Short mmCIF file of C-alpha atoms in Angstrom, two decimals:
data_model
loop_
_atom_site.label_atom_id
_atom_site.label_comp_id
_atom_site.label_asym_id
_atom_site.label_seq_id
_atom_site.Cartn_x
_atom_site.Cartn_y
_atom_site.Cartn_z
CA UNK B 1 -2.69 -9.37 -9.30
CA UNK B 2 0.11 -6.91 -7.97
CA UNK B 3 -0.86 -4.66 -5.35
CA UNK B 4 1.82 -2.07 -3.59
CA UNK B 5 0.77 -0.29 -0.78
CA UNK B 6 2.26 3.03 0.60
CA UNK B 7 2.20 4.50 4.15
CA UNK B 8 3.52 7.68 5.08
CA UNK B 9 5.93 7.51 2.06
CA UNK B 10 6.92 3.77 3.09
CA UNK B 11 6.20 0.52 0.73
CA UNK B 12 4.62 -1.96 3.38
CA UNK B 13 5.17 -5.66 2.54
CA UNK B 14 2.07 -7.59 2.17
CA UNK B 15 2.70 -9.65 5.56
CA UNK B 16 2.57 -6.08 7.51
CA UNK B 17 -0.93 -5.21 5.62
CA UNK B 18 -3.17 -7.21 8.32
CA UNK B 19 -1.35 -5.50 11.23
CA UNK B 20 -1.32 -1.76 10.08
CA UNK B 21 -3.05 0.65 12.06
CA UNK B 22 -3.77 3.89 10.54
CA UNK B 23 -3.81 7.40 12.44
CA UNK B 24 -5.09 10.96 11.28
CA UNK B 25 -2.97 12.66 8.93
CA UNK B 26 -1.37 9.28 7.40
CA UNK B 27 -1.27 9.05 3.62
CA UNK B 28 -1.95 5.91 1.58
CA UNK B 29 -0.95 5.31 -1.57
CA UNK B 30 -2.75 2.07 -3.53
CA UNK B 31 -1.24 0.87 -6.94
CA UNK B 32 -2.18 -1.65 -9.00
CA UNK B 33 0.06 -3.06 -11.80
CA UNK B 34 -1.92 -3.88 -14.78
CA UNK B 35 -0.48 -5.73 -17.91
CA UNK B 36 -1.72 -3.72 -20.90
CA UNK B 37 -1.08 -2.72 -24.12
#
């Protein structure tokens, strides 16, 4: 499964995931690539 992860505009590499704090006023973005057809 392939999961990207925004903050504040910013694609986070998995490894940082763990170790992200989030404040008021941040903005996440969650995608998930999905083979289809």
């Amino acid at each position: 499964e392939t999961i990207l992860i925004e903050h504040n505009g910013v694609a986070l590499p998995r490894r940082e995931w763990p170790q992200k704090r989030l404040t008021g006023g941040d903005r996440i973005e969650i995608i998930r690539v999905a083979a289809g057809g």
